[in-house]
């Protein structure tokens, strides 16, 4: 190494964010400062490019508002009044409080975490060990993907799909419930390659997204009607003889019953339910039935409704009916996560054996509002007395905020939040503990959108007094007197324990990533991971929304508009909302509303509107735009509540009802009404598109 102080060093890292892309990064540092952050040009999915958010990662890491010291609450809950305390004081007080609760019943303690980092170490490793040993309540981690995951499990036997890179060779790509340009940018690169080579691109999305703009065709169906559309496509495949009978015969279970159901769905019927033209369904079916190789890029956007699990099942069956799986560039990708069972030993990381025979209750993170407000009782167990939050911001992201906030505001709830920033959740904490960012800690990564294992090596020293999640739980374990040797494991030791034979830690250190050895066309000859080895069609059917004009006509009279709240391009869920340069691109919280719906309500662009239903009310500015289809409004998310006009966000309106499969939330199954909240600037101005 050079002796000059400004010597630059390039460190191999991985992007930690909850995104299918999990990019390989190269971080150039000098003198403990970031010089630049780039995508690894050699990592095929990343191909040298990072998104706008992460190429500006240093802005987040060196943000002047980062929490750099342990903080203890001094004002009322939610007031955001804290004072600095020492690690020693914070850790001993927290350990004492948890111990006192655990002495009565450890299940009164609830860990709450999700994918703020997708890292296997800073996610569920030392933290899981800690809560297993404690005997705390278990958390059902359903907030994002569990309906689709259950749909894939039932149909394919796991979260299995195409190789990302092979989309470049597809002749037809159906981008379904995914705004790829915003939320899966590295997939979009491969789709563009296919497009340049002559492939046709369809987008199926209620919103005319950035991605819909760039596809040849856009089908703007009503939210929650994807299952009906898939059944109608099957109807057309059957009646036009576009099926691969041999593939179905050998590799699909339950086809005769599904065939009967699909025959009930001529395009005219689906057109009615989906709110689209029957002719468009016919065209999509013709394209899908007569083009090979044909690929579907499904994303989780379409499973945040009551019937989300079954909708995923039906879409996942389409490539099994046409034999699209025979080609490397045909098939479907929603998630690739289950391929990694070959590489990662989760039990070694999480040590469920530390439960030692105890079977704590499981609470669903998606109904945290209700869980925090529930009293002790048979069937529930003890009232929740303590919550330890890491890698998540539930006060902003969980549905039905009124209840979530009420729960976190309970004066008798002891709340510890491990965070980088004073989020809406941290505001409600008793203690906020400063956590390191990805540039300051080691981590091991898999991906849900590609098939590479990655290692993130730290490039900076921890800022202020920040400590990694693993280190914080290690320290807490020591204070609680947990003396199993696994509580002394270093991060590197845990990473090594997690890797199964075939993936070498040293190789990851040197190259940053390693590809899983997998067949190019994984189901060319069947071999699904179901017990029968066949794709399972049994029972898959369309399940209508909880809230729609068809399924809840009385409710729809009062609240006639369907609201969806998909990701904003320059935020990652509620992460980055406080990064000024990114927030200035997104502007402010908005509600997109179609010109016809706006005109009917006397709403003009830029005007403050009130969005409301039986669960709550939320005010923001209206954006009158044809990005929203008639009958559907769009509140791009997920803003921090404190940036909202009234200190609230769209989750005031979303409900805690769960999906058909997977116990997931139904964020996009949500009826609302909208009204002008202030007089229009020019009362007679026509709505603009
Ligand atoms: N920039 C950015 N990237 C992200 C995220 C982010 O917040 N910002 N979030 C990340 C996360 S957590 C996830 S889970 C992934 C995937 O995140 P997803 O939530 O799947 O997000 P998108 O891929 O944007 O897909 C959402 C699209 O689905 C559409 N949609 C909504 N309802 C329906 C429906 O009923 N049917 C159909 N067909 N479409 C519907 C929306 O209009 C939107 O365009 O992306 C990740 N990537
Ligand atoms: N209305 C509506 N609500 C939604 C959605 C929607 O589409 N519409 N999408 C849903 C989906 S798909 C998801 S995945 C969830 C996402 O919800 P969350 O998983 O809660 O994700 P974020 O809001 O990004 O919050 C993650 C937090 O983790 C912190 N963090 C990051 N890295 C670390 C670390 O190393 N250590 C610690 N201690 N903290 C860290 C970040 O600072 C951030 O505040 O939201 C859901 N909520
Ligand atoms: Mo998600």
Coordinates of N, CA, C and O in Angstrom, one line a residue, residues 264-391:
X264 N -64.6 -20.8 -18.9 CA -65.7 -19.9 -18.4 C -65.3 -18.5 -18.6 O -66.0 -17.6 -18.2
X265 N -64.1 -18.2 -19.2 CA -63.6 -16.8 -19.2 C -63.3 -16.3 -20.6 O -62.2 -16.0 -21.0
X266 N -64.3 -16.3 -21.5 CA -64.1 -15.7 -22.8 C -63.7 -14.2 -22.6 O -64.0 -13.6 -21.6
X267 N -62.9 -13.7 -23.6 CA -62.4 -12.3 -23.4 C -63.5 -11.3 -23.0 O -63.2 -10.4 -22.3
X268 N -64.7 -11.4 -23.5 CA -65.7 -10.5 -23.2 C -66.0 -10.4 -21.7 O -66.2 -9.4 -21.1
X269 N -66.0 -11.6 -21.0 CA -66.2 -11.6 -19.6 C -65.0 -11.0 -18.8 O -65.2 -10.1 -17.9
X270 N -63.8 -11.3 -19.2 CA -62.6 -10.8 -18.5 C -62.6 -9.3 -18.8 O -62.2 -8.5 -17.9
X271 N -62.9 -8.9 -20.0 CA -62.9 -7.4 -20.3 C -63.7 -6.6 -19.4 O -63.4 -5.5 -18.9
X272 N -64.9 -7.2 -19.0 CA -65.8 -6.6 -18.1 C -65.2 -6.4 -16.7 O -65.2 -5.3 -16.1
X273 N -64.6 -7.5 -16.2 CA -64.0 -7.5 -14.9 C -62.8 -6.6 -14.8 O -62.6 -5.9 -13.9
X274 N -62.0 -6.7 -15.9 CA -60.7 -6.0 -15.9 C -60.8 -4.6 -16.3 O -59.9 -3.8 -16.1
X275 N -61.9 -4.2 -16.9 CA -62.1 -2.8 -17.4 C -61.2 -2.5 -18.6 O -60.6 -1.4 -18.7
X276 N -61.0 -3.5 -19.5 CA -60.2 -3.3 -20.7 C -61.0 -3.8 -21.9 O -62.1 -4.4 -21.7
X277 N -60.5 -3.6 -23.1 CA -61.2 -4.0 -24.3 C -60.9 -5.5 -24.6 O -59.8 -5.9 -24.5
X278 N -62.0 -6.2 -24.9 CA -61.8 -7.7 -25.2 C -60.8 -7.9 -26.4 O -60.0 -8.8 -26.4
X279 N -60.8 -6.9 -27.3 CA -59.9 -7.0 -28.4 C -58.4 -7.0 -28.0 O -57.6 -7.7 -28.6
X280 N -58.2 -6.2 -27.0 CA -56.8 -6.2 -26.4 C -56.4 -7.5 -25.8 O -55.2 -7.9 -25.9
X281 N -57.3 -8.1 -25.1 CA -57.0 -9.4 -24.5 C -56.7 -10.4 -25.6 O -55.8 -11.2 -25.5
X282 N -57.5 -10.3 -26.7 CA -57.3 -11.3 -27.8 C -55.9 -11.1 -28.4 O -55.2 -12.0 -28.7
X283 N -55.5 -9.8 -28.6 CA -54.2 -9.5 -29.2 C -53.1 -10.0 -28.3 O -52.1 -10.6 -28.8
X284 N -53.2 -9.8 -27.0 CA -52.2 -10.3 -26.1 C -52.1 -11.8 -26.1 O -51.0 -12.4 -26.2
X285 N -53.3 -12.5 -26.1 CA -53.3 -13.9 -26.2 C -52.7 -14.4 -27.5 O -51.9 -15.4 -27.5
X286 N -53.0 -13.8 -28.6 CA -52.4 -14.2 -29.9 C -50.9 -14.0 -29.8 O -50.1 -14.9 -30.2
X287 N -50.4 -12.9 -29.3 CA -48.9 -12.7 -29.2 C -48.3 -13.8 -28.3 O -47.3 -14.4 -28.6
X288 N -49.0 -14.0 -27.2 CA -48.4 -15.0 -26.2 C -48.5 -16.4 -26.8 O -47.5 -17.2 -26.6
X289 N -49.5 -16.7 -27.5 CA -49.7 -18.1 -27.9 C -48.9 -18.4 -29.2 O -48.7 -19.6 -29.5
X290 N -48.5 -17.4 -29.9 CA -47.8 -17.7 -31.2 C -46.4 -17.2 -31.3 O -45.8 -17.2 -32.3
X291 N -45.8 -16.7 -30.1 CA -44.4 -16.2 -30.2 C -43.6 -17.1 -29.2 O -44.0 -17.3 -28.1
X292 N -42.5 -17.5 -29.7 CA -41.5 -18.2 -28.8 C -40.1 -17.7 -29.1 O -39.8 -17.4 -30.3
X293 N -39.2 -17.5 -28.2 CA -39.5 -17.7 -26.8 C -40.2 -16.5 -26.2 O -39.9 -15.4 -26.5
X294 N -41.2 -16.8 -25.3 CA -42.0 -15.7 -24.6 C -41.7 -15.7 -23.1 O -41.7 -16.8 -22.5
X295 N -41.4 -14.6 -22.6 CA -41.1 -14.5 -21.2 C -42.0 -13.5 -20.4 O -42.4 -12.5 -21.0
X296 N -42.3 -13.8 -19.2 CA -43.1 -12.9 -18.3 C -42.2 -12.4 -17.2 O -41.6 -13.2 -16.5
X297 N -42.2 -11.1 -17.0 CA -41.5 -10.6 -15.8 C -42.6 -10.1 -14.9 O -43.2 -9.0 -15.2
X298 N -42.9 -10.9 -13.9 CA -44.0 -10.5 -13.0 C -43.3 -9.8 -11.8 O -42.1 -10.1 -11.5
X299 N -43.9 -8.8 -11.2 CA -43.3 -8.3 -10.0 C -44.4 -8.3 -8.9 O -45.6 -8.5 -9.2
X300 N -44.0 -7.9 -7.7 CA -44.9 -8.1 -6.6 C -46.1 -7.1 -6.6 O -47.0 -7.2 -5.8
X301 N -46.0 -6.0 -7.4 CA -47.0 -5.0 -7.5 C -48.4 -5.6 -7.7 O -49.4 -5.1 -7.1
X302 N -48.5 -6.8 -8.4 CA -49.9 -7.3 -8.7 C -50.4 -8.2 -7.6 O -51.5 -8.7 -7.7
X303 N -49.7 -8.5 -6.5 CA -50.2 -9.4 -5.5 C -50.5 -8.7 -4.2 O -50.8 -9.4 -3.2
X304 N -50.7 -7.4 -4.3 CA -51.0 -6.7 -3.0 C -52.5 -6.5 -3.0 O -53.0 -5.4 -2.7
X305 N -53.3 -7.5 -3.3 CA -54.8 -7.5 -3.3 C -55.2 -8.8 -2.8 O -54.4 -9.8 -2.7
X306 N -56.5 -8.9 -2.4 CA -57.0 -10.1 -1.8 C -56.6 -11.4 -2.5 O -56.2 -12.4 -2.0
X307 N -56.8 -11.3 -3.9 CA -56.5 -12.5 -4.7 C -55.1 -12.6 -5.2 O -54.9 -13.4 -6.1
X308 N -54.2 -11.9 -4.6 CA -52.8 -11.9 -5.1 C -52.1 -13.2 -5.2 O -51.4 -13.5 -6.2
X309 N -52.3 -14.1 -4.3 CA -51.7 -15.4 -4.3 C -52.1 -16.2 -5.5 O -51.3 -16.8 -6.3
X310 N -53.4 -16.3 -5.7 CA -54.0 -17.0 -6.8 C -53.7 -16.4 -8.1 O -53.5 -17.1 -9.1
X311 N -53.6 -15.1 -8.2 CA -53.3 -14.4 -9.4 C -51.9 -14.8 -9.9 O -51.6 -15.1 -11.0
X312 N -50.9 -14.9 -8.9 CA -49.6 -15.3 -9.2 C -49.6 -16.8 -9.7 O -48.9 -17.1 -10.7
X313 N -50.4 -17.6 -9.1 CA -50.5 -19.0 -9.5 C -50.9 -19.1 -11.0 O -50.3 -19.8 -11.8
X314 N -52.0 -18.3 -11.3 CA -52.5 -18.4 -12.7 C -51.5 -17.9 -13.7 O -51.3 -18.5 -14.8
X315 N -50.8 -16.8 -13.4 CA -49.8 -16.2 -14.3 C -48.7 -17.2 -14.5 O -48.2 -17.5 -15.6
X316 N -48.3 -17.8 -13.4 CA -47.1 -18.8 -13.4 C -47.5 -20.0 -14.2 O -46.6 -20.7 -14.6
X317 N -48.7 -20.3 -14.4 CA -49.1 -21.5 -15.1 C -49.1 -21.2 -16.6 O -48.9 -22.2 -17.4
X318 N -49.1 -20.0 -17.1 CA -49.2 -19.7 -18.5 C -48.0 -20.3 -19.3 O -48.2 -21.0 -20.3
X319 N -46.7 -20.1 -18.8 CA -45.6 -20.7 -19.6 C -45.6 -22.2 -19.5 O -44.9 -22.8 -20.3
X320 N -46.4 -22.8 -18.6 CA -46.4 -24.2 -18.5 C -47.4 -24.8 -19.6 O -47.4 -25.9 -20.0
X321 N -48.3 -23.9 -20.0 CA -49.3 -24.3 -21.0 C -48.8 -24.2 -22.4 O -49.2 -25.0 -23.3
X322 N -48.0 -23.2 -22.7 CA -47.4 -23.0 -24.0 C -46.1 -23.7 -24.2 O -45.5 -23.6 -25.3
X323 N -45.5 -24.3 -23.1 CA -44.2 -24.9 -23.3 C -43.1 -23.8 -23.4 O -42.0 -24.1 -23.8
X324 N -43.4 -22.6 -22.9 CA -42.4 -21.5 -23.0 C -41.1 -21.9 -22.2 O -40.0 -21.5 -22.6
X325 N -41.3 -22.7 -21.2 CA -40.2 -23.1 -20.3 C -39.2 -24.0 -21.1 O -38.1 -24.2 -20.6
X326 N -39.5 -24.4 -22.3 CA -38.5 -25.3 -23.0 C -37.3 -24.4 -23.4 O -36.3 -25.0 -23.7
X327 N -37.5 -23.1 -23.5 CA -36.4 -22.2 -24.0 C -35.7 -21.5 -22.8 O -36.4 -21.1 -21.9
X328 N -34.4 -21.3 -22.8 CA -33.8 -20.5 -21.8 C -34.4 -19.1 -21.7 O -34.5 -18.5 -20.6
X329 N -34.8 -18.5 -22.8 CA -35.4 -17.2 -22.9 C -36.9 -17.2 -22.8 O -37.6 -16.2 -23.1
X330 N -37.5 -18.3 -22.4 CA -38.9 -18.4 -22.2 C -39.2 -18.8 -20.7 O -38.3 -19.3 -20.0
X331 N -40.4 -18.5 -20.3 CA -40.8 -18.9 -18.9 C -41.2 -17.6 -18.1 O -41.9 -16.7 -18.7
X332 N -40.8 -17.6 -16.9 CA -41.3 -16.5 -16.0 C -40.3 -16.2 -14.9 O -39.6 -17.1 -14.5
X333 N -40.3 -15.0 -14.5 CA -39.5 -14.7 -13.3 C -40.3 -13.7 -12.4 O -40.7 -12.7 -12.8
X334 N -40.6 -14.2 -11.2 CA -41.1 -13.3 -10.2 C -40.0 -13.2 -9.1 O -39.5 -12.1 -8.8
X335 N -39.6 -14.3 -8.6 CA -38.5 -14.3 -7.7 C -37.6 -15.5 -7.9 O -38.1 -16.6 -8.2
X336 N -36.3 -15.3 -7.7 CA -35.3 -16.4 -7.8 C -34.8 -16.9 -6.5 O -33.9 -17.7 -6.4
X337 N -35.4 -16.4 -5.4 CA -34.9 -16.6 -4.1 C -34.6 -18.1 -3.7 O -33.6 -18.4 -3.1
X338 N -35.5 -19.0 -4.1 CA -35.4 -20.4 -3.6 C -34.2 -21.1 -4.3 O -33.7 -22.1 -3.7
X339 N -33.6 -20.6 -5.4 CA -32.4 -21.2 -5.9 C -31.3 -21.2 -4.9 O -30.4 -22.0 -4.9
X340 N -31.3 -20.2 -4.0 CA -30.2 -20.0 -3.0 C -30.2 -21.0 -1.9 O -29.3 -21.0 -1.1
X341 N -31.2 -21.9 -1.8 CA -31.1 -22.9 -0.8 C -29.9 -23.8 -1.0 O -29.4 -24.4 -0.1
X342 N -29.4 -23.8 -2.3 CA -28.2 -24.5 -2.6 C -26.9 -23.9 -2.0 O -25.9 -24.5 -1.9
X343 N -27.0 -22.6 -1.7 CA -25.8 -21.9 -1.3 C -25.8 -21.5 0.2 O -24.7 -21.3 0.7
X344 N -27.0 -21.2 0.7 CA -27.0 -20.6 2.1 C -27.7 -21.5 3.1 O -28.8 -22.0 2.8
X345 N -27.1 -21.6 4.2 CA -27.7 -22.4 5.4 C -28.3 -21.4 6.4 O -27.6 -20.8 7.2
X346 N -29.6 -21.1 6.2 CA -30.2 -20.1 7.1 C -30.2 -20.6 8.6 O -30.1 -19.7 9.5
X347 N -30.4 -21.8 8.8 CA -30.4 -22.3 10.2 C -29.1 -22.1 10.9 O -29.1 -21.7 12.1
X348 N -28.0 -22.1 10.1 CA -26.7 -21.9 10.8 C -26.6 -20.4 11.2 O -26.0 -20.1 12.2
X349 N -27.2 -19.5 10.4 CA -27.2 -18.1 10.8 C -28.2 -17.8 11.9 O -27.8 -17.1 12.8
X350 N -29.4 -18.4 11.9 CA -30.4 -18.0 12.8 C -30.6 -18.8 14.0 O -31.2 -18.4 15.0
X351 N -30.1 -20.0 14.0 CA -30.0 -20.9 15.1 C -31.4 -21.1 15.8 O -31.6 -20.8 17.0
X352 N -32.4 -21.6 15.1 CA -33.7 -21.9 15.7 C -33.6 -22.9 16.8 O -34.5 -23.0 17.7
X353 N -32.5 -23.7 16.9 CA -32.3 -24.7 17.9 C -32.2 -24.0 19.3 O -32.5 -24.6 20.3
X354 N -31.9 -22.7 19.3 CA -31.8 -21.9 20.6 C -33.2 -21.8 21.2 O -33.3 -21.4 22.4
X355 N -34.3 -22.1 20.5 CA -35.6 -22.1 21.1 C -35.8 -23.2 22.1 O -36.6 -23.2 23.0
X356 N -34.9 -24.2 21.9 CA -34.8 -25.3 22.9 C -36.2 -25.9 23.2 O -36.6 -26.0 24.3
X357 N -37.0 -26.2 22.1 CA -38.3 -26.8 22.3 C -39.4 -25.9 22.6 O -40.6 -26.3 22.5
X358 N -39.2 -24.6 22.9 CA -40.3 -23.7 23.1 C -40.9 -23.3 21.7 O -40.2 -23.3 20.7
X359 N -42.2 -23.0 21.7 CA -42.8 -22.7 20.5 C -43.6 -21.3 20.7 O -44.8 -21.3 20.9
X360 N -42.8 -20.2 20.6 CA -43.4 -18.9 20.8 C -44.5 -18.7 19.7 O -44.5 -19.2 18.6
X361 N -45.5 -17.8 20.1 CA -46.5 -17.4 19.1 C -45.8 -16.6 18.0 O -44.7 -16.1 18.1
X362 N -46.5 -16.6 16.8 CA -46.1 -15.8 15.7 C -47.1 -14.7 15.5 O -48.3 -14.9 15.4
X363 N -46.5 -13.4 15.4 CA -47.4 -12.3 15.1 C -47.1 -11.8 13.7 O -45.9 -11.8 13.2
X364 N -48.1 -11.4 13.0 CA -48.0 -10.9 11.6 C -47.6 -9.5 11.5 O -48.3 -8.6 12.0
X365 N -46.5 -9.2 10.9 CA -46.0 -7.8 10.8 C -47.0 -6.9 10.0 O -47.0 -5.7 10.2
X366 N -47.8 -7.5 9.2 CA -48.7 -6.7 8.4 C -49.9 -6.2 9.1 O -50.6 -5.3 8.7
X367 N -50.1 -6.8 10.3 CA -51.2 -6.4 11.1 C -50.7 -5.8 12.4 O -51.3 -5.9 13.5
X368 N -49.5 -5.1 12.4 CA -48.9 -4.6 13.6 C -49.8 -3.7 14.3 O -49.8 -3.6 15.6
X369 N -50.6 -2.9 13.6 CA -51.5 -2.0 14.2 C -52.4 -2.7 15.2 O -52.5 -2.4 16.4
X370 N -53.1 -3.8 14.7 CA -54.0 -4.6 15.6 C -53.2 -5.3 16.7 O -53.6 -5.3 17.8
X371 N -52.0 -5.8 16.4 CA -51.2 -6.6 17.3 C -50.8 -5.7 18.5 O -50.9 -6.2 19.7
X372 N -50.5 -4.5 18.3 CA -50.0 -3.6 19.4 C -51.2 -3.1 20.2 O -51.0 -2.7 21.4
X373 N -52.4 -3.2 19.7 CA -53.6 -2.7 20.4 C -54.3 -3.8 21.1 O -55.3 -3.6 21.8
X374 N -53.9 -5.1 20.8 CA -54.7 -6.2 21.4 C -54.3 -6.4 22.9 O -53.2 -6.3 23.3
X375 N -55.3 -6.7 23.7 CA -55.1 -7.0 25.1 C -54.7 -8.5 25.3 O -55.0 -9.3 24.4
X376 N -54.1 -8.8 26.4 CA -53.8 -10.2 26.7 C -55.1 -11.0 26.6 O -56.1 -10.6 27.0
X377 N -54.9 -12.3 26.2 CA -56.1 -13.1 26.2 C -55.8 -14.5 25.6 O -54.8 -14.7 25.0
X378 N -56.7 -15.4 25.9 CA -56.5 -16.8 25.3 C -56.6 -16.6 23.8 O -57.3 -15.8 23.2
X379 N -55.7 -17.4 23.1 CA -55.7 -17.3 21.6 C -54.7 -16.2 21.2 O -54.3 -16.2 20.0
X380 N -54.4 -15.3 22.1 CA -53.4 -14.3 21.7 C -52.1 -14.4 22.6 O -51.0 -14.3 22.1
X381 N -52.4 -14.6 23.9 CA -51.2 -14.6 24.8 C -51.0 -13.2 25.4 O -52.0 -12.5 25.5
X382 N -49.8 -12.9 25.8 CA -49.6 -11.7 26.6 C -49.7 -10.5 25.6 O -49.4 -10.6 24.4
X383 N -50.1 -9.3 26.2 CA -50.1 -8.1 25.5 C -48.6 -7.8 25.1 O -47.7 -8.1 25.8
X384 N -48.4 -7.2 23.9 CA -47.0 -6.8 23.5 C -46.6 -5.7 24.4 O -47.2 -4.6 24.5
X385 N -45.4 -6.0 25.1 CA -44.9 -4.9 26.0 C -43.6 -4.3 25.5 O -43.3 -3.2 26.0
X386 N -43.0 -4.9 24.6 CA -41.7 -4.3 24.0 C -41.6 -4.7 22.6 O -41.9 -5.8 22.2
X387 N -41.1 -3.8 21.8 CA -40.9 -4.0 20.3 C -39.4 -3.6 20.1 O -39.0 -2.5 20.5
X388 N -38.7 -4.4 19.4 CA -37.3 -4.0 19.0 C -37.3 -4.0 17.4 O -37.5 -5.0 16.8
X389 N -37.2 -2.8 16.9 CA -37.3 -2.6 15.4 C -35.9 -2.4 14.8 O -35.1 -1.6 15.4
X390 N -35.6 -3.1 13.8 CA -34.4 -2.9 13.0 C -34.7 -3.2 11.5 O -35.6 -4.0 11.2
X391 N -34.1 -2.5 10.6 CA -34.2 -2.7 9.2 C -35.7 -2.4 8.7 O -36.1 -3.0 7.8

